[in-house]
PDB file of C-alpha atoms in Angstrom:
ATOM      1  CA  MET P   1     -27.782  14.369 -66.357  1.00 59.00           C
ATOM      2  CA  LYS P   2     -27.370  17.292 -64.513  1.00 62.00           C
ATOM      3  CA  THR P   3     -29.983  16.603 -62.171  1.00 64.00           C
ATOM      4  CA  LYS P   4     -28.740  13.097 -61.595  1.00 59.00           C
ATOM      5  CA  THR P   5     -25.257  14.397 -60.482  1.00 61.00           C
ATOM      6  CA  THR P   6     -26.542  16.789 -58.601  1.00 56.00           C
ATOM      7  CA  LEU P   7     -28.908  14.392 -56.947  1.00 52.00           C
ATOM      8  CA  LEU P   8     -26.535  11.768 -55.975  1.00 50.00           C
ATOM      9  CA  LEU P   9     -24.218  14.305 -54.610  1.00 52.00           C
ATOM     10  CA  MET P  10     -26.575  15.104 -52.507  1.00 57.00           C
ATOM     11  CA  LEU P  11     -27.074  11.345 -51.120  1.00 53.00           C
ATOM     12  CA  ILE P  12     -23.544  10.877 -50.630  1.00 60.00           C
ATOM     13  CA  ALA P  13     -23.631  14.292 -48.839  1.00 53.00           C
ATOM     14  CA  GLY P  14     -26.581  13.287 -46.507  1.00 53.00           C
ATOM     15  CA  THR P  15     -25.156   9.686 -46.011  1.00 54.00           C
ATOM     16  CA  LEU P  16     -21.184  10.902 -44.694  1.00 49.00           C
ATOM     17  CA  PHE P  17     -23.783  13.474 -42.645  1.00 50.00           C
ATOM     18  CA  PHE P  18     -25.562  11.233 -40.916  1.00 49.00           C
ATOM     19  CA  SER P  19     -22.732   8.423 -40.856  1.00 49.00           C
ATOM     20  CA  SER P  20     -20.262  11.320 -38.880  1.00 47.00           C
ATOM     21  CA  CYS P  21     -23.562  11.703 -36.059  1.00 45.00           C
ATOM     22  CA  LYS P  22     -23.700   8.162 -34.844  1.00 44.00           C
ATOM     23  CA  LYS P  23     -23.005   8.526 -31.138  1.00 43.00           C
ATOM     24  CA  ASP P  24     -19.863   6.259 -30.778  1.00 42.00           C
ATOM     25  CA  ASP P  25     -21.452   2.610 -28.272  1.00 42.00           C
ATOM     26  CA  ASN P  26     -17.580   2.264 -26.636  1.00 42.00           C
ATOM     27  CA  THR P  27     -17.810   4.983 -24.255  1.00 41.00           C
ATOM     28  CA  SER P  28     -17.647   4.466 -20.783  1.00 39.00           C
ATOM     29  CA  PRO P  29     -18.931   6.681 -18.060  1.00 40.00           C
ATOM     30  CA  SER P  30     -16.779   9.016 -16.818  1.00 40.00           C
ATOM     31  CA  SER P  31     -15.827   8.927 -13.360  1.00 43.00           C
ATOM     32  CA  SER P  32     -17.600  11.988 -12.719  1.00 50.00           C
ATOM     33  CA  ASN P  33     -20.286  10.306 -12.843  1.00 66.00           C
ATOM     34  CA  ASN P  34     -19.838   7.911 -10.321  1.00 75.00           C
ATOM     35  CA  PRO P  35     -17.517   8.934  -8.163  1.00 86.00           C
ATOM     36  CA  THR P  36     -16.211   6.622  -5.822  1.00 91.00           C
ATOM     37  CA  LEU P  37     -16.085   6.995  -2.111  1.00 94.00           C
ATOM     38  CA  SER P  38     -12.759   7.483  -1.852  1.00 94.00           C
ATOM     39  CA  THR P  39     -13.270  10.755  -3.293  1.00 94.00           C
ATOM     40  CA  LEU P  40     -16.405  11.873  -2.554  1.00 96.00           C
ATOM     41  CA  ILE P  41     -15.115  11.359   1.174  1.00 97.00           C
ATOM     42  CA  THR P  42     -12.093  13.952   0.982  1.00 97.00           C
ATOM     43  CA  SER P  43     -13.796  16.458  -0.670  1.00 96.00           C
ATOM     44  CA  GLY P  44     -14.996  18.363   2.294  1.00 96.00           C
ATOM     45  CA  SER P  45     -15.854  17.711   5.790  1.00 98.00           C
ATOM     46  CA  TRP P  46     -18.844  15.887   7.539  1.00 98.00           C
ATOM     47  CA  ARG P  47     -20.835  15.014  10.131  1.00 98.00           C
ATOM     48  CA  VAL P  48     -23.375  11.714  11.337  1.00 98.00           C
ATOM     49  CA  SER P  49     -26.617  12.625  10.277  1.00 98.00           C
ATOM     50  CA  TYR P  50     -28.037   9.159  11.522  1.00 98.00           C
ATOM     51  CA  PHE P  51     -26.398   6.639  14.095  1.00 98.00           C
ATOM     52  CA  HIS P  52     -28.676   3.729  15.651  1.00 96.00           C
ATOM     53  CA  GLU P  53     -27.513   0.811  17.011  1.00 93.00           C
ATOM     54  CA  CYS P  54     -29.320  -2.280  18.036  1.00 88.00           C
ATOM     55  CA  SER P  55     -32.770  -0.277  17.728  1.00 86.00           C
ATOM     56  CA  ASP P  56     -31.882   2.508  19.672  1.00 95.00           C
ATOM     57  CA  ASP P  57     -31.362   5.932  17.981  1.00 98.00           C
ATOM     58  CA  HIS P  58     -27.627   7.059  19.309  1.00 97.00           C
ATOM     59  CA  THR P  59     -27.133  10.315  16.556  1.00 98.00           C
ATOM     60  CA  SER P  60     -27.090  13.057  19.499  1.00 98.00           C
ATOM     61  CA  ASN P  61     -23.651  11.485  20.708  1.00 98.00           C
ATOM     62  CA  PHE P  62     -21.979  12.626  17.897  1.00 98.00           C
ATOM     63  CA  THR P  63     -23.630  16.375  17.806  1.00 98.00           C
ATOM     64  CA  GLY P  64     -20.925  19.311  17.339  1.00 98.00           C
ATOM     65  CA  TYR P  65     -18.201  16.185  16.038  1.00 98.00           C
ATOM     66  CA  ILE P  66     -16.994  17.152  12.164  1.00 98.00           C
ATOM     67  CA  PHE P  67     -14.633  15.228   9.964  1.00 98.00           C
ATOM     68  CA  GLN P  68     -12.286  15.493   7.419  1.00 98.00           C
ATOM     69  CA  PHE P  69     -10.925  12.275   5.823  1.00 98.00           C
ATOM     70  CA  ASN P  70      -7.922  12.940   3.988  1.00 98.00           C
ATOM     71  CA  SER P  71      -6.537  11.472   0.932  1.00 97.00           C
ATOM     72  CA  ASN P  72      -3.552   9.897   2.917  1.00 98.00           C
ATOM     73  CA  SER P  73      -6.397   7.569   4.827  1.00 98.00           C
ATOM     74  CA  THR P  74      -5.994  10.110   8.414  1.00 98.00           C
ATOM     75  CA  LEU P  75      -8.766  11.668   9.745  1.00 98.00           C
ATOM     76  CA  SER P  76      -9.924  13.498  12.182  1.00 98.00           C
ATOM     77  CA  ALA P  77     -12.819  14.115  14.210  1.00 98.00           C
ATOM     78  CA  VAL P  78     -13.189  17.802  15.845  1.00 98.00           C
ATOM     79  CA  VAL P  79     -15.523  18.605  18.343  1.00 98.00           C
ATOM     80  CA  SER P  80     -15.713  21.989  20.848  1.00 97.00           C
ATOM     81  CA  GLY P  81     -11.995  23.037  19.292  1.00 96.00           C
ATOM     82  CA  SER P  82     -10.634  19.169  20.455  1.00 97.00           C
ATOM     83  CA  THR P  83      -9.626  16.930  17.967  1.00 98.00           C
ATOM     84  CA  THR P  84      -8.901  13.121  17.746  1.00 98.00           C
ATOM     85  CA  ASN P  85      -7.276  11.650  15.137  1.00 98.00           C
ATOM     86  CA  GLY P  86      -7.427   8.138  13.264  1.00 98.00           C
ATOM     87  CA  THR P  87      -7.610   6.069   9.700  1.00 98.00           C
ATOM     88  CA  TRP P  88      -9.926   5.310   7.232  1.00 98.00           C
ATOM     89  CA  SER P  89      -9.411   2.876   4.414  1.00 98.00           C
ATOM     90  CA  MET P  90     -11.705   1.538   1.402  1.00 96.00           C
ATOM     91  CA  ASP P  91     -11.696  -1.997   0.529  1.00 93.00           C
ATOM     92  CA  ASP P  92     -13.106  -1.814  -3.178  1.00 88.00           C
ATOM     93  CA  SER P  93     -13.426  -5.625  -3.597  1.00 88.00           C
ATOM     94  CA  ASN P  94     -15.892  -6.289  -0.503  1.00 91.00           C
ATOM     95  CA  ASN P  95     -17.774  -3.186  -0.611  1.00 94.00           C
ATOM     96  CA  GLU P  96     -16.272  -1.867   3.063  1.00 96.00           C
ATOM     97  CA  PHE P  97     -15.198   1.254   4.270  1.00 98.00           C
ATOM     98  CA  HIS P  98     -13.514   1.021   7.309  1.00 98.00           C
ATOM     99  CA  ILE P  99     -12.758   3.857  10.094  1.00 98.00           C
ATOM    100  CA  ASP P 100     -10.402   3.387  13.009  1.00 98.00           C
ATOM    101  CA  LEU P 101     -10.868   6.318  15.840  1.00 98.00           C
ATOM    102  CA  GLY P 102      -9.518   4.371  18.842  1.00 97.00           C
ATOM    103  CA  ASN P 103     -11.479   3.095  21.442  1.00 97.00           C
ATOM    104  CA  ILE P 104     -12.688   6.458  23.616  1.00 95.00           C
ATOM    105  CA  ALA P 105     -16.370   7.541  23.473  1.00 96.00           C
ATOM    106  CA  PRO P 106     -18.480   8.078  21.418  1.00 97.00           C
ATOM    107  CA  LEU P 107     -16.157   8.013  18.714  1.00 98.00           C
ATOM    108  CA  LYS P 108     -15.288   4.049  19.685  1.00 97.00           C
ATOM    109  CA  ASP P 109     -18.858   3.123  17.575  1.00 96.00           C
ATOM    110  CA  LEU P 110     -17.696   3.999  14.472  1.00 98.00           C
ATOM    111  CA  SER P 111     -14.652   2.448  14.470  1.00 97.00           C
ATOM    112  CA  HIS P 112     -14.880  -0.549  12.525  1.00 95.00           C
ATOM    113  CA  GLY P 113     -16.239  -2.076   8.680  1.00 97.00           C
ATOM    114  CA  TRP P 114     -19.055  -0.883   7.236  1.00 97.00           C
ATOM    115  CA  THR P 115     -20.972  -1.937   3.997  1.00 97.00           C
ATOM    116  CA  VAL P 116     -21.116   1.065   1.762  1.00 97.00           C
ATOM    117  CA  ILE P 117     -24.640   1.120   1.133  1.00 97.00           C
ATOM    118  CA  SER P 118     -25.293   4.145  -0.737  1.00 97.00           C
ATOM    119  CA  LYS P 119     -23.133   7.947  -1.668  1.00 96.00           C
ATOM    120  CA  THR P 120     -23.612  10.687  -3.531  1.00 96.00           C
ATOM    121  CA  SER P 121     -21.788  14.204  -2.846  1.00 96.00           C
ATOM    122  CA  THR P 122     -23.981  15.059   0.334  1.00 98.00           C
ATOM    123  CA  GLU P 123     -24.640  11.575   1.977  1.00 98.00           C
ATOM    124  CA  ILE P 124     -23.039   8.237   2.435  1.00 98.00           C
ATOM    125  CA  VAL P 125     -25.035   5.935   4.138  1.00 98.00           C
ATOM    126  CA  LEU P 126     -22.888   2.704   5.999  1.00 98.00           C
ATOM    127  CA  ARG P 127     -24.456  -0.344   7.709  1.00 97.00           C
ATOM    128  CA  ASP P 128     -22.163  -2.450   9.658  1.00 95.00           C
ATOM    129  CA  ASP P 129     -20.661  -5.124   8.086  1.00 93.00           C
ATOM    130  CA  ASN P 130     -21.626  -7.317  10.526  1.00 90.00           C
ATOM    131  CA  ALA P 131     -25.533  -8.026  10.306  1.00 85.00           C
ATOM    132  CA  THR P 132     -25.938  -9.026  14.159  1.00 86.00           C
ATOM    133  CA  HIS P 133     -24.265  -5.465  15.117  1.00 87.00           C
ATOM    134  CA  ASN P 134     -27.440  -4.022  13.396  1.00 90.00           C
ATOM    135  CA  GLU P 135     -25.822  -0.710  13.190  1.00 96.00           C
ATOM    136  CA  GLU P 136     -26.563   2.031  10.517  1.00 97.00           C
ATOM    137  CA  LEU P 137     -24.142   5.485  10.149  1.00 98.00           C
ATOM    138  CA  HIS P 138     -25.349   7.914   7.625  1.00 98.00           C
ATOM    139  CA  PHE P 139     -22.673  10.843   6.784  1.00 98.00           C
ATOM    140  CA  THR P 140     -24.041  14.190   5.566  1.00 98.00           C
ATOM    141  CA  LYS P 141     -21.767  16.599   4.294  1.00 98.00           C
ATOM    142  CA  ASN P 142     -21.178  19.750   6.682  1.00 95.00           C
TER     143      ASN P 142
END
């Protein structure tokens, strides 16, 4: 009888132990595993590491520019101590990122809507939201 009681207690303890270790299937991924573009772009400064327009590489037009995207949807582009201010916005429903830096070259080339192709904590890849323009823009964390 003592053996049956001991065996029964061990069986109950084992059942409780294994059922308490069950993984919860209702957990959603944390936002730190898949941050939004807004979270990424406002953390630190960025530079243009690639700008391709109509089969031509225009990356060198942005050499020296440092871009700072602020959480209040403003941005600044600084080169050689000169600052150009602008705005940015994100349209999550269409996966579009909009930049407005005015109409002064070369920054005017960035001033329109972009489709977000990929994003990591160190690189954001964008394509012109108008496919006929054939433009691609990469921002790399500075």
